[in-house]
mmCIF file of C-alpha atoms in Angstrom:
data_model
loop_
_atom_site.group_PDB
_atom_site.id
_atom_site.type_symbol
_atom_site.label_atom_id
_atom_site.label_comp_id
_atom_site.label_asym_id
_atom_site.label_seq_id
_atom_site.Cartn_x
_atom_site.Cartn_y
_atom_site.Cartn_z
ATOM 1 C CA UNK A 1 0.044 33.520 15.728
ATOM 2 C CA UNK A 2 2.329 30.767 14.465
ATOM 3 C CA UNK A 3 1.073 27.847 12.412
ATOM 4 C CA UNK A 4 1.499 25.294 15.104
ATOM 5 C CA UNK A 5 -0.399 27.281 17.708
ATOM 6 C CA UNK A 6 -3.248 27.592 15.182
ATOM 7 C CA UNK A 7 -3.160 23.854 14.518
ATOM 8 C CA UNK A 8 -3.266 23.024 18.205
ATOM 9 C CA UNK A 9 -6.145 25.413 18.875
ATOM 10 C CA UNK A 10 -9.476 23.520 18.817
ATOM 11 C CA UNK A 11 -12.435 24.824 16.852
ATOM 12 C CA UNK A 12 -15.880 24.527 18.318
ATOM 13 C CA UNK A 13 -18.352 22.214 16.525
ATOM 14 C CA UNK A 14 -20.635 25.124 15.627
ATOM 15 C CA UNK A 15 -17.704 26.993 14.074
ATOM 16 C CA UNK A 16 -16.771 23.979 11.923
ATOM 17 C CA UNK A 17 -20.413 23.425 10.893
ATOM 18 C CA UNK A 18 -20.825 27.087 9.954
ATOM 19 C CA UNK A 19 -17.669 26.972 7.798
ATOM 20 C CA UNK A 20 -19.021 23.927 5.935
ATOM 21 C CA UNK A 21 -22.295 25.653 5.020
ATOM 22 C CA UNK A 22 -20.780 29.051 4.101
ATOM 23 C CA UNK A 23 -19.450 27.922 0.721
ATOM 24 C CA UNK A 24 -21.027 26.030 -2.122
ATOM 25 C CA UNK A 25 -19.152 23.173 -3.772
ATOM 26 C CA UNK A 26 -18.405 25.472 -6.728
ATOM 27 C CA UNK A 27 -16.729 28.099 -4.584
ATOM 28 C CA UNK A 28 -12.928 28.155 -5.128
ATOM 29 C CA UNK A 29 -10.953 26.263 -2.514
ATOM 30 C CA UNK A 30 -9.539 28.348 0.283
ATOM 31 C CA UNK A 31 -5.777 28.717 -0.106
ATOM 32 C CA UNK A 32 -3.966 27.260 2.911
ATOM 33 C CA UNK A 33 -1.144 29.259 4.507
ATOM 34 C CA UNK A 34 2.275 27.930 3.490
ATOM 35 C CA UNK A 35 3.073 26.480 6.920
ATOM 36 C CA UNK A 36 -0.202 24.544 7.140
ATOM 37 C CA UNK A 37 0.212 23.267 3.584
ATOM 38 C CA UNK A 38 3.720 21.974 4.316
ATOM 39 C CA UNK A 39 2.600 20.297 7.547
ATOM 40 C CA UNK A 40 -0.320 18.572 5.811
ATOM 41 C CA UNK A 41 1.741 17.329 2.824
ATOM 42 C CA UNK A 42 4.747 16.306 4.923
ATOM 43 C CA UNK A 43 2.574 14.220 7.249
ATOM 44 C CA UNK A 44 0.729 12.738 4.248
ATOM 45 C CA UNK A 45 4.118 11.613 2.868
ATOM 46 C CA UNK A 46 4.798 9.780 6.140
ATOM 47 C CA UNK A 47 7.290 12.188 7.734
ATOM 48 C CA UNK A 48 7.561 12.589 11.507
ATOM 49 C CA UNK A 49 7.198 16.198 12.500
ATOM 50 C CA UNK A 50 8.431 17.776 15.772
ATOM 51 C CA UNK A 51 7.688 21.477 16.209
ATOM 52 C CA UNK A 52 9.896 23.348 18.715
ATOM 53 C CA UNK A 53 9.561 26.929 19.960
ATOM 54 C CA UNK A 54 13.099 27.149 21.384
ATOM 55 C CA UNK A 55 16.386 25.227 21.717
ATOM 56 C CA UNK A 56 15.303 23.548 24.954
ATOM 57 C CA UNK A 57 12.403 21.957 23.076
ATOM 58 C CA UNK A 58 14.748 20.974 20.204
ATOM 59 C CA UNK A 59 17.027 19.187 22.680
ATOM 60 C CA UNK A 60 14.080 17.475 24.362
ATOM 61 C CA UNK A 61 12.660 16.320 21.000
ATOM 62 C CA UNK A 62 16.077 15.048 19.864
ATOM 63 C CA UNK A 63 16.464 13.168 23.146
ATOM 64 C CA UNK A 64 13.024 11.569 22.626
ATOM 65 C CA UNK A 65 13.994 10.468 19.089
ATOM 66 C CA UNK A 66 17.147 8.793 20.443
ATOM 67 C CA UNK A 67 15.148 7.130 23.223
ATOM 68 C CA UNK A 68 12.372 5.924 20.889
ATOM 69 C CA UNK A 69 14.849 4.310 18.482
ATOM 70 C CA UNK A 70 17.545 3.224 20.980
ATOM 71 C CA UNK A 71 20.179 5.340 19.210
ATOM 72 C CA UNK A 72 22.253 6.300 22.266
ATOM 73 C CA UNK A 73 25.989 5.557 21.925
ATOM 74 C CA UNK A 74 25.530 4.847 18.197
ATOM 75 C CA UNK A 75 27.369 6.082 15.115
ATOM 76 C CA UNK A 76 25.823 9.183 13.494
ATOM 77 C CA UNK A 77 26.500 10.218 9.892
ATOM 78 C CA UNK A 78 26.982 14.021 9.887
ATOM 79 C CA UNK A 79 28.941 16.539 7.799
ATOM 80 C CA UNK A 80 27.735 19.647 9.682
ATOM 81 C CA UNK A 81 30.206 20.826 12.353
ATOM 82 C CA UNK A 82 27.653 23.206 13.922
ATOM 83 C CA UNK A 83 25.125 20.401 14.389
ATOM 84 C CA UNK A 84 27.844 18.143 15.803
ATOM 85 C CA UNK A 85 28.651 20.773 18.457
ATOM 86 C CA UNK A 86 24.928 21.400 19.202
ATOM 87 C CA UNK A 87 24.125 17.700 19.710
ATOM 88 C CA UNK A 88 27.448 16.589 21.186
ATOM 89 C CA UNK A 89 26.117 15.864 24.674
ATOM 90 C CA UNK A 90 24.228 12.673 23.813
ATOM 91 C CA UNK A 91 27.037 10.092 23.862
ATOM 92 C CA UNK A 92 26.939 9.828 20.075
ATOM 93 C CA UNK A 93 29.860 9.056 17.813
ATOM 94 C CA UNK A 94 29.888 11.415 14.805
ATOM 95 C CA UNK A 95 31.463 10.383 11.518
ATOM 96 C CA UNK A 96 30.839 9.859 7.826
ATOM 97 C CA UNK A 97 30.555 6.078 7.596
ATOM 98 C CA UNK A 98 27.791 4.572 5.482
ATOM 99 C CA UNK A 99 26.857 2.044 8.179
ATOM 100 C CA UNK A 100 25.833 4.767 10.695
ATOM 101 C CA UNK A 101 22.547 4.453 12.579
ATOM 102 C CA UNK A 102 21.128 7.747 11.268
ATOM 103 C CA UNK A 103 21.985 10.846 9.234
ATOM 104 C CA UNK A 104 21.850 14.223 11.019
ATOM 105 C CA UNK A 105 21.719 17.300 8.773
ATOM 106 C CA UNK A 106 20.173 20.649 7.943
ATOM 107 C CA UNK A 107 18.330 21.331 4.686
ATOM 108 C CA UNK A 108 18.018 24.149 2.148
ATOM 109 C CA UNK A 109 14.210 24.489 2.136
ATOM 110 C CA UNK A 110 10.950 22.887 3.208
ATOM 111 C CA UNK A 111 8.711 22.723 0.126
ATOM 112 C CA UNK A 112 5.044 23.274 0.988
ATOM 113 C CA UNK A 113 3.247 22.197 -2.210
ATOM 114 C CA UNK A 114 4.470 18.581 -2.007
ATOM 115 C CA UNK A 115 5.799 18.277 1.566
ATOM 116 C CA UNK A 116 9.359 17.550 0.463
ATOM 117 C CA UNK A 117 12.762 18.543 1.832
ATOM 118 C CA UNK A 118 15.253 20.240 -0.501
ATOM 119 C CA UNK A 119 18.908 19.282 -0.032
ATOM 120 C CA UNK A 120 22.093 19.969 -1.973
ATOM 121 C CA UNK A 121 25.839 19.359 -1.761
ATOM 122 C CA UNK A 122 25.999 21.773 1.210
ATOM 123 C CA UNK A 123 24.324 19.036 3.268
ATOM 124 C CA UNK A 124 25.019 15.731 1.495
ATOM 125 C CA UNK A 125 28.269 16.514 -0.381
ATOM 126 C CA UNK A 126 28.336 14.261 -3.471
ATOM 127 C CA UNK A 127 26.400 11.383 -1.883
ATOM 128 C CA UNK A 128 23.275 10.029 -3.533
ATOM 129 C CA UNK A 129 20.207 9.537 -1.330
ATOM 130 C CA UNK A 130 20.477 5.735 -1.444
ATOM 131 C CA UNK A 131 24.065 6.006 -0.099
ATOM 132 C CA UNK A 132 22.873 7.791 3.051
ATOM 133 C CA UNK A 133 21.509 5.952 6.117
ATOM 134 C CA UNK A 134 17.837 4.944 5.972
ATOM 135 C CA UNK A 135 17.096 6.909 9.176
ATOM 136 C CA UNK A 136 17.376 10.705 9.014
ATOM 137 C CA UNK A 137 16.993 13.559 11.492
ATOM 138 C CA UNK A 138 16.745 16.928 9.753
ATOM 139 C CA UNK A 139 17.002 20.223 11.591
ATOM 140 C CA UNK A 140 15.228 23.201 9.972
ATOM 141 C CA UNK A 141 13.641 26.527 10.873
ATOM 142 C CA UNK A 142 10.245 27.957 9.952
ATOM 143 C CA UNK A 143 11.939 30.678 7.847
ATOM 144 C CA UNK A 144 13.018 27.913 5.423
ATOM 145 C CA UNK A 145 9.437 27.238 4.283
ATOM 146 C CA UNK A 146 8.911 27.902 0.568
ATOM 147 C CA UNK A 147 5.856 27.438 -1.654
ATOM 148 C CA UNK A 148 7.489 25.287 -4.346
ATOM 149 C CA UNK A 149 10.802 23.842 -5.538
ATOM 150 C CA UNK A 150 11.423 26.763 -7.925
ATOM 151 C CA UNK A 151 11.389 29.182 -5.000
ATOM 152 C CA UNK A 152 13.800 26.920 -3.104
ATOM 153 C CA UNK A 153 16.158 26.813 -6.093
ATOM 154 C CA UNK A 154 16.059 30.630 -6.386
ATOM 155 C CA UNK A 155 17.108 30.905 -2.723
ATOM 156 C CA UNK A 156 20.020 28.488 -3.285
ATOM 157 C CA UNK A 157 21.117 30.524 -6.312
ATOM 158 C CA UNK A 158 20.883 33.891 -4.515
ATOM 159 C CA UNK A 159 22.811 32.609 -1.463
ATOM 160 C CA UNK A 160 25.571 31.094 -3.609
ATOM 161 C CA UNK A 161 26.367 33.668 -6.285
ATOM 162 C CA UNK A 162 30.011 32.622 -6.737
ATOM 163 C CA UNK A 163 29.618 28.863 -6.453
ATOM 164 C CA UNK A 164 26.201 27.270 -6.990
ATOM 165 C CA UNK A 165 25.976 23.956 -5.098
ATOM 166 C CA UNK A 166 25.656 20.732 -7.043
ATOM 167 C CA UNK A 167 23.791 17.502 -6.247
ATOM 168 C CA UNK A 168 20.460 19.254 -5.624
ATOM 169 C CA UNK A 169 17.694 16.803 -4.704
ATOM 170 C CA UNK A 170 14.498 16.449 -2.701
ATOM 171 C CA UNK A 171 13.300 13.788 -0.279
ATOM 172 C CA UNK A 172 9.571 13.245 -0.413
ATOM 173 C CA UNK A 173 8.965 9.581 0.371
ATOM 174 C CA UNK A 174 8.986 8.738 4.085
ATOM 175 C CA UNK A 175 6.851 5.584 4.215
ATOM 176 C CA UNK A 176 8.041 2.058 3.512
ATOM 177 C CA UNK A 177 5.702 -0.127 1.514
ATOM 178 C CA UNK A 178 3.831 2.869 0.122
ATOM 179 C CA UNK A 179 2.830 2.424 -3.517
ATOM 180 C CA UNK A 180 4.898 4.736 -5.706
ATOM 181 C CA UNK A 181 3.578 6.666 -8.677
ATOM 182 C CA UNK A 182 5.449 7.645 -11.845
ATOM 183 C CA UNK A 183 6.741 10.906 -10.330
ATOM 184 C CA UNK A 184 8.412 9.165 -7.375
ATOM 185 C CA UNK A 185 10.023 6.398 -9.422
ATOM 186 C CA UNK A 186 13.666 5.912 -8.443
ATOM 187 C CA UNK A 187 13.403 7.954 -5.248
ATOM 188 C CA UNK A 188 14.765 6.594 -1.971
ATOM 189 C CA UNK A 189 12.396 5.987 0.916
ATOM 190 C CA UNK A 190 13.697 7.351 4.225
ATOM 191 C CA UNK A 191 12.525 7.142 7.827
ATOM 192 C CA UNK A 192 12.648 10.871 8.489
ATOM 193 C CA UNK A 193 12.240 13.036 11.587
ATOM 194 C CA UNK A 194 12.000 16.806 11.138
ATOM 195 C CA UNK A 195 13.037 19.038 14.046
ATOM 196 C CA UNK A 196 11.451 22.368 13.144
ATOM 197 C CA UNK A 197 12.472 25.409 15.189
ATOM 198 C CA UNK A 198 10.253 28.507 15.210
ATOM 199 C CA UNK A 199 12.409 31.490 14.197
ATOM 200 C CA UNK A 200 9.871 33.973 12.823
#
């Protein structure tokens, strides 16, 4: 059963109560599955999460994002030719201008332990995060979930034996006005939508 079906399935009150009394406070915390951990941390960071079981649902979710933000017939910042062809039927103008309404891209990995999105020059070329539009729509699949950044970096390295991509970065801050700690100093806040397609 996929993560999102488990999340949407309601537990009965007696089941929840029984789980609370089964363990003492000294019992080690139950380790969450990677997909649940990512979902929890990503939402905590302020990201907007849209789970899709197939391409019809991806198209419907993308259409809803455009409708919600009034992004029809607007300029879209996108380097990815495959995404441009997939989302070409929405009256959008694709280009690489900095004043675009939103940035449409894929990512390298979805990092569960901090709810961040790992990107590199394959997606953003040599642009810095602050040079990209404030609004972002990222397309990813459930097979891209990794436990931590190290695992994501290993995947990048194994996929790119001849030429390791440069400009590797993560986006983790999706809420404006949120108080930043030392670890997030200098990071760019983005209004981010994640279109996540089930492929496992």
